[in-house]
mmCIF file of C-alpha atoms in Angstrom:
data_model
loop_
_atom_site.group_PDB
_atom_site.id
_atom_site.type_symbol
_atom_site.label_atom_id
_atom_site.label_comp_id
_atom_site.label_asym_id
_atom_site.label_seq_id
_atom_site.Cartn_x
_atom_site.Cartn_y
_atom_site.Cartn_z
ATOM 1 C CA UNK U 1 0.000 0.000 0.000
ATOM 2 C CA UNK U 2 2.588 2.121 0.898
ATOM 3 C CA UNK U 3 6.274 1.990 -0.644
ATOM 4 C CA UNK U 4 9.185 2.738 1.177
ATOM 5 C CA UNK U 5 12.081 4.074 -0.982
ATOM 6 C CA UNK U 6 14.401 5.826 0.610
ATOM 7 C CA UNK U 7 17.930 5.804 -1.127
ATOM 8 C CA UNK U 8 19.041 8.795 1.301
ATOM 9 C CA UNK U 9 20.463 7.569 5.044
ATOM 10 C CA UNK U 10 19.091 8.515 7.826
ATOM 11 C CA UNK U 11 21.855 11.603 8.654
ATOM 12 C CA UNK U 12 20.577 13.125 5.000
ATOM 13 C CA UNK U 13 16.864 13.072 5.600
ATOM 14 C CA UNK U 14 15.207 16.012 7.678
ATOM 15 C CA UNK U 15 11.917 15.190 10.037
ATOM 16 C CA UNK U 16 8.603 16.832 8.707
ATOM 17 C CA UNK U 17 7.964 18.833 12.034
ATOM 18 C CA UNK U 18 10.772 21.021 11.827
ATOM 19 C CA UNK U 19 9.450 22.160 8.968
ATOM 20 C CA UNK U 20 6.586 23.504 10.724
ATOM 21 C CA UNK U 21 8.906 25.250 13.281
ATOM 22 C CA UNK U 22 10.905 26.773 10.631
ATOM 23 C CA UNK U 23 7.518 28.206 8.843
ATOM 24 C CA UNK U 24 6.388 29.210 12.310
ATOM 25 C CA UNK U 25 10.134 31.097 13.200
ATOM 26 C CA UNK U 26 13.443 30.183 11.765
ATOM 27 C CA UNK U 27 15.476 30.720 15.240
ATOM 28 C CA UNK U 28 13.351 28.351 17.276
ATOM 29 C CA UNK U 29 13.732 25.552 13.968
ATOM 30 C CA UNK U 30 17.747 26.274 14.496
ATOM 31 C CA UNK U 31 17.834 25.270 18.036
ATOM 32 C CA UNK U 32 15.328 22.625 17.816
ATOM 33 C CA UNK U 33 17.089 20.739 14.554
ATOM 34 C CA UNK U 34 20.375 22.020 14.464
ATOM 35 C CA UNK U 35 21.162 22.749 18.167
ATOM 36 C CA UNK U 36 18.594 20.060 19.326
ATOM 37 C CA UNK U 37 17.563 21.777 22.139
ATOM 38 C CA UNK U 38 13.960 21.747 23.182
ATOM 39 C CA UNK U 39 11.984 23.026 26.749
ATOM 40 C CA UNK U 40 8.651 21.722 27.472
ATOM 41 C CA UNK U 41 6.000 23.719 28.930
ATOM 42 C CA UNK U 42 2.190 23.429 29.315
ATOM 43 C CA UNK U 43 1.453 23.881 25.780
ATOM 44 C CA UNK U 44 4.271 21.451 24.366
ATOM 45 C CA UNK U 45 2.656 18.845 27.498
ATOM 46 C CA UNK U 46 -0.742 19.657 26.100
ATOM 47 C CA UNK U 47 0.256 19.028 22.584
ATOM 48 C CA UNK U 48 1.686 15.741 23.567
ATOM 49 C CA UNK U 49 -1.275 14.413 25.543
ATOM 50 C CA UNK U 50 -3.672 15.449 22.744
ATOM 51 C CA UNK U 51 -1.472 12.936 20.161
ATOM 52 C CA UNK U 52 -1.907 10.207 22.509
ATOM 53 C CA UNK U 53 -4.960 8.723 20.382
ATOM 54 C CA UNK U 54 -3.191 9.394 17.362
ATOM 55 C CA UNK U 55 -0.088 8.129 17.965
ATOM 56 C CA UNK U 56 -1.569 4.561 19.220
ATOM 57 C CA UNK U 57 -0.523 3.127 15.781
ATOM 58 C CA UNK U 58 -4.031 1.424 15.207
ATOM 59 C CA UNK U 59 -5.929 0.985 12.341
ATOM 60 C CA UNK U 60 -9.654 1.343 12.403
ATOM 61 C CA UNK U 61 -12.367 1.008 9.561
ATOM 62 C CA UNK U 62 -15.477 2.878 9.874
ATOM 63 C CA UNK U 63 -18.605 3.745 7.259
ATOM 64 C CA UNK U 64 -15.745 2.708 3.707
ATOM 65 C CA UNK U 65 -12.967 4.998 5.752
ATOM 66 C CA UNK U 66 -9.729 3.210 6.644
ATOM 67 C CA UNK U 67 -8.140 4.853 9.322
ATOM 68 C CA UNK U 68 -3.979 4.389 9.807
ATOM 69 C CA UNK U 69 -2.488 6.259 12.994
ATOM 70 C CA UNK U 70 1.283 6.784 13.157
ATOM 71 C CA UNK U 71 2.040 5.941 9.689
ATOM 72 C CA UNK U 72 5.701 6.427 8.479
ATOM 73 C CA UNK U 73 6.151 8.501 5.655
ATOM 74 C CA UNK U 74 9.093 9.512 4.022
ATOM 75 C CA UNK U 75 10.379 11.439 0.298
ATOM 76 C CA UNK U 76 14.053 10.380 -1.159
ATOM 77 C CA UNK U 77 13.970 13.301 -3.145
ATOM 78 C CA UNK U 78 12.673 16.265 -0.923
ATOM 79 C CA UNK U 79 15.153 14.603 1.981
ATOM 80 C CA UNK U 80 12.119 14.218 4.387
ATOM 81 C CA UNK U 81 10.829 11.456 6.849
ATOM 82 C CA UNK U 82 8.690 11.068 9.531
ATOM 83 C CA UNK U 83 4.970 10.580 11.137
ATOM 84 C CA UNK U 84 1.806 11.199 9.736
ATOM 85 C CA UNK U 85 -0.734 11.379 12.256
ATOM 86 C CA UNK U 86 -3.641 10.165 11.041
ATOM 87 C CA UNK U 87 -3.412 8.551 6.925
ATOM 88 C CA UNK U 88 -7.540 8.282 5.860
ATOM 89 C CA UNK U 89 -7.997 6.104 2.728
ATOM 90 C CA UNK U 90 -11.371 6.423 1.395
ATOM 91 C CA UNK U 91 -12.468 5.362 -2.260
ATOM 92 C CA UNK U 92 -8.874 4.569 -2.376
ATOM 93 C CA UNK U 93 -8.136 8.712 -2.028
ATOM 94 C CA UNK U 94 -5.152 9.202 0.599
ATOM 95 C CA UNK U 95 -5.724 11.778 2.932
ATOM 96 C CA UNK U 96 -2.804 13.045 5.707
ATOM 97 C CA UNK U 97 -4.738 14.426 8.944
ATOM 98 C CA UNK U 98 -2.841 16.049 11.307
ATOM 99 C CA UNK U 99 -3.682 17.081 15.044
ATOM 100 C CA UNK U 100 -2.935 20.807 16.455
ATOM 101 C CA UNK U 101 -3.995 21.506 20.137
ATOM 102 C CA UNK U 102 -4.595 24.935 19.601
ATOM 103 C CA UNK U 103 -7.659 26.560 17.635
ATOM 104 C CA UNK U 104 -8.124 27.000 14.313
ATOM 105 C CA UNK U 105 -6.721 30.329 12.698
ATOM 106 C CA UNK U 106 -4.306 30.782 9.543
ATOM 107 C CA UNK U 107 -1.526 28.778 10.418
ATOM 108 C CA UNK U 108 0.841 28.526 7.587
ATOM 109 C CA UNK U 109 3.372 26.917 9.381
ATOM 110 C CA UNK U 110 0.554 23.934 10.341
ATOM 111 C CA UNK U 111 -0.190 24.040 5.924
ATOM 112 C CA UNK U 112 3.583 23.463 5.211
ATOM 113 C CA UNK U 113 3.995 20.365 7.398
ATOM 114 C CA UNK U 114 0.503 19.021 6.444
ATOM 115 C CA UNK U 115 1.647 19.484 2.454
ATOM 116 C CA UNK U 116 4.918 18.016 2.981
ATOM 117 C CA UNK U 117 3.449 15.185 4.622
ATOM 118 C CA UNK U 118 1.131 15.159 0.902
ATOM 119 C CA UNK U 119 4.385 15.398 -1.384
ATOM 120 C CA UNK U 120 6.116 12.072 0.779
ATOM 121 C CA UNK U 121 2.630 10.130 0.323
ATOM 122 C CA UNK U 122 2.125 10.783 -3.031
ATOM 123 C CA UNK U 123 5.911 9.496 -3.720
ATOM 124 C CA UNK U 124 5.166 6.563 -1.340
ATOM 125 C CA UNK U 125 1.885 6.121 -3.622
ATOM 126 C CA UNK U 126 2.502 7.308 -6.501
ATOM 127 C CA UNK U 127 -1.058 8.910 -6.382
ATOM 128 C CA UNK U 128 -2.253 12.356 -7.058
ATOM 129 C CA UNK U 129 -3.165 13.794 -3.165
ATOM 130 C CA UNK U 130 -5.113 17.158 -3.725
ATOM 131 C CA UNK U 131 -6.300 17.874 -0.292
ATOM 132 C CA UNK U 132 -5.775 16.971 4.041
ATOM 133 C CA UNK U 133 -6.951 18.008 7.001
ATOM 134 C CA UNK U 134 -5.774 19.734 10.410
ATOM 135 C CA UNK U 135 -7.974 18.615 13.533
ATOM 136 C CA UNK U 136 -7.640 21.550 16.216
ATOM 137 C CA UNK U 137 -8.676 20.281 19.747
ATOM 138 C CA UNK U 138 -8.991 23.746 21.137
ATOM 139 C CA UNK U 139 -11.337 24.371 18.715
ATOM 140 C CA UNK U 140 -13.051 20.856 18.029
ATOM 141 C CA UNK U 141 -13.055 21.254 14.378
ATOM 142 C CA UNK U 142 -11.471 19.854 11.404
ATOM 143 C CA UNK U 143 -10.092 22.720 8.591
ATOM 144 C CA UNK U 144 -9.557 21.100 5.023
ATOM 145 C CA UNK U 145 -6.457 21.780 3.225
ATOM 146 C CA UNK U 146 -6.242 21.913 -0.354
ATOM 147 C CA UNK U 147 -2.547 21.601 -1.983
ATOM 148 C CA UNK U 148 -2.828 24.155 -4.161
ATOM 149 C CA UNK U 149 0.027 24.775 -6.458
ATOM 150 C CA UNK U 150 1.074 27.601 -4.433
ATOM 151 C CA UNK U 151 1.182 26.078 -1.012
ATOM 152 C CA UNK U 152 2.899 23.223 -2.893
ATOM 153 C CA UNK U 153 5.617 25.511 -4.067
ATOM 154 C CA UNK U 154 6.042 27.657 -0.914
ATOM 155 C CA UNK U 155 6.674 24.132 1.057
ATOM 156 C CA UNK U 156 9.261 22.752 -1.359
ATOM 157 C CA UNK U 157 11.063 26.328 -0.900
ATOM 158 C CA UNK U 158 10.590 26.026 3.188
ATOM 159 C CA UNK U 159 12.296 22.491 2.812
ATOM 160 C CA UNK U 160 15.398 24.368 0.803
ATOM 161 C CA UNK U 161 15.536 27.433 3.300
ATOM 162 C CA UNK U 162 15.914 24.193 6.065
ATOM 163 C CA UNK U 163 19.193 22.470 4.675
ATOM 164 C CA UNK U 164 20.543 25.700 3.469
ATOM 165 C CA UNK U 165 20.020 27.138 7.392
ATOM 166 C CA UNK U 166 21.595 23.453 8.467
ATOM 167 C CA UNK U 167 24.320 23.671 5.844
ATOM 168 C CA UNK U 168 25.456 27.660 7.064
ATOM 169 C CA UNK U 169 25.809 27.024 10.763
ATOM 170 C CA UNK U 170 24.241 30.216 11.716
ATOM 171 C CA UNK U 171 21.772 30.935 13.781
ATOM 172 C CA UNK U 172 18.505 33.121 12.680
ATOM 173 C CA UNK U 173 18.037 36.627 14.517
ATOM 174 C CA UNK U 174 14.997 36.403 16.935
ATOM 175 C CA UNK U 175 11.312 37.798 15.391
ATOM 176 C CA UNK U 176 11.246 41.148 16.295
ATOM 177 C CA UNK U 177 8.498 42.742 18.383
ATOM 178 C CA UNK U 178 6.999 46.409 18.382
ATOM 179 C CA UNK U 179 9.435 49.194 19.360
ATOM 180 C CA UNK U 180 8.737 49.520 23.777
ATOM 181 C CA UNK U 181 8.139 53.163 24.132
ATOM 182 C CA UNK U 182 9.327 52.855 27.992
ATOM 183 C CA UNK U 183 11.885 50.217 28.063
ATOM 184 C CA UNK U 184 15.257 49.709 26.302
ATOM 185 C CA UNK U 185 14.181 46.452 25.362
ATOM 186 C CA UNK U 186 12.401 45.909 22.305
ATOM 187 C CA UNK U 187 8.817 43.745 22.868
ATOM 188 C CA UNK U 188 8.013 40.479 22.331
ATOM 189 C CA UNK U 189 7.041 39.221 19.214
ATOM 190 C CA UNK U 190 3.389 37.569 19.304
ATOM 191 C CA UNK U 191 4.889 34.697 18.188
ATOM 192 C CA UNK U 192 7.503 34.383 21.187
ATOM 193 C CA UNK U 193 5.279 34.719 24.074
ATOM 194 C CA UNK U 194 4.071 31.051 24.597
ATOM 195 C CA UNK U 195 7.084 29.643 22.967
ATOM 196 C CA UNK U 196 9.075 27.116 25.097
ATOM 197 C CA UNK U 197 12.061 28.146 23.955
ATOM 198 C CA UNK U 198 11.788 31.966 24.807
ATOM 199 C CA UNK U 199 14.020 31.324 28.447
ATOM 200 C CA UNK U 200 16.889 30.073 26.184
ATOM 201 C CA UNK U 201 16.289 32.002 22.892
ATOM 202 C CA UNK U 202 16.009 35.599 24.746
ATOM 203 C CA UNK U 203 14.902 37.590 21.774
ATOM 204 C CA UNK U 204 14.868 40.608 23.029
ATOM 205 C CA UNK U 205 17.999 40.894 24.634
ATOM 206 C CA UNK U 206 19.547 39.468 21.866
ATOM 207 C CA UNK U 207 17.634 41.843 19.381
ATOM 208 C CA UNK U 208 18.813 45.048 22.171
ATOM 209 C CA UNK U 209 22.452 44.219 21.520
ATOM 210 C CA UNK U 210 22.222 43.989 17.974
ATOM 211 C CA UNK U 211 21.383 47.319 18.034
ATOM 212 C CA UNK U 212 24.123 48.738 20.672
ATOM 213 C CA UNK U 213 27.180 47.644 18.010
ATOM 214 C CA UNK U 214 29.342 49.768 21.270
ATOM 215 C CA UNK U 215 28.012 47.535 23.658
ATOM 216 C CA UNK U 216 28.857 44.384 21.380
ATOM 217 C CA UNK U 217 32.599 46.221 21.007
ATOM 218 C CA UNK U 218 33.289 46.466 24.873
ATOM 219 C CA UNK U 219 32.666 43.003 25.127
ATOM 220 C CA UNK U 220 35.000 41.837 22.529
ATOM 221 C CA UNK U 221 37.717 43.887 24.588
ATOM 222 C CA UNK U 222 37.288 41.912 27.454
ATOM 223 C CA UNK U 223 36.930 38.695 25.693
#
């Protein structure tokens, strides 16, 4: 049902996920793939707990729908591997499903990894895959994803932005917040304020430095 051909070892291939961290903020995909460094808080626990169903690896039939959880997928030629969710195979139509414990909004980064996820089934299937889905718990509705040509395009040049920032060994600048009228220190980026990684990443001390080149230049002196 589903082929596995993957002439690329396992040090050449790059999981789907980070793809969705890189969409979502290239600093945070550097320390998490390149780095490997990763914090858990509530929402990472949440997220966790919420694939627990998921991730069970069974396979369920239901009203013509076959059901696979945890299904491998992987692309030799986009360098990619990893877990699908959910796989639904109805009227012998593939469909990736993927589970997000937040609510529905436009999540681009969520799009990417749900299309890559497309392009590795349809080389695994050799089948045409024109649309998925993204469950959101926090909402308790399913969106529909069509793989338009666009998103198609926009993923493939995510997945070359993510081996180029591997290849370079250096690390993104932080997402930069709103100018603080009060504060020397710039604000937060939305983005940044329930990320896990904010303690280590420190983007806007990092981002306040940039800015004082002097302050950089002292240091040097004393290094």
């Amino acid at each position: 049902m589903l082929e596995q051909e993957n002439d690329a070892s396992d040090s050449d291939m790059l999981g789907i996920s980070y793809l969705n961290a890189l969409e979502y903020c290239p600093r945070r995909f550097y320390y998490e793939c390149v780095l490997h460094e990763f914090i858990e808080n509530a929402h990472t626990i949440e997220g966790t707990m919420n694939h627990a169903r998921s991730d069970s690896g069974y396979t369920t039939m239901d009203d013509g729908v076959t059901t696979l959880r945890r299904v491998w997928i992987g692309s030799s030629r986009l360098r990619l591997s990893g877990f699908a969710d959910v796989v639904e195979i109805e009227h012998g139509q593939f469909i990736p499903v993927e589970y997000k414990k937040g609510k529905m909004g436009i999540w681009l980064n969520d799009h990417v990894q749900l299309c890559a996820q497309a392009l590795c089934l349809e080389e695994m299937t050799h089948l045409s895959i024109p649309v998925g889905a993204i469950f959101y718990v926090g909402s308790a509705r399913r969106e529909e994803v069509v793989f338009s040509e666009a998103l198609r395009a926009h993923t493939e040049e995510v997945i070359t932005q993510a081996f180029t920032l591997i290849e370079q060994h250096q690390m993104p600048l932080p997402l930069e917040g709103k100018r603080a009228i009060r504060s020397c220190l710039p604000q937060l980026h939305p983005k940044c304020r329930d990320c896990s990684l904010e303690p280590l990443c420190m983007p806007r001390e990092v981002l306040f430095l940039g800015n004082r080149p002097e302050i950089l230049s002292q240091k040097k002196l004393h290094e």
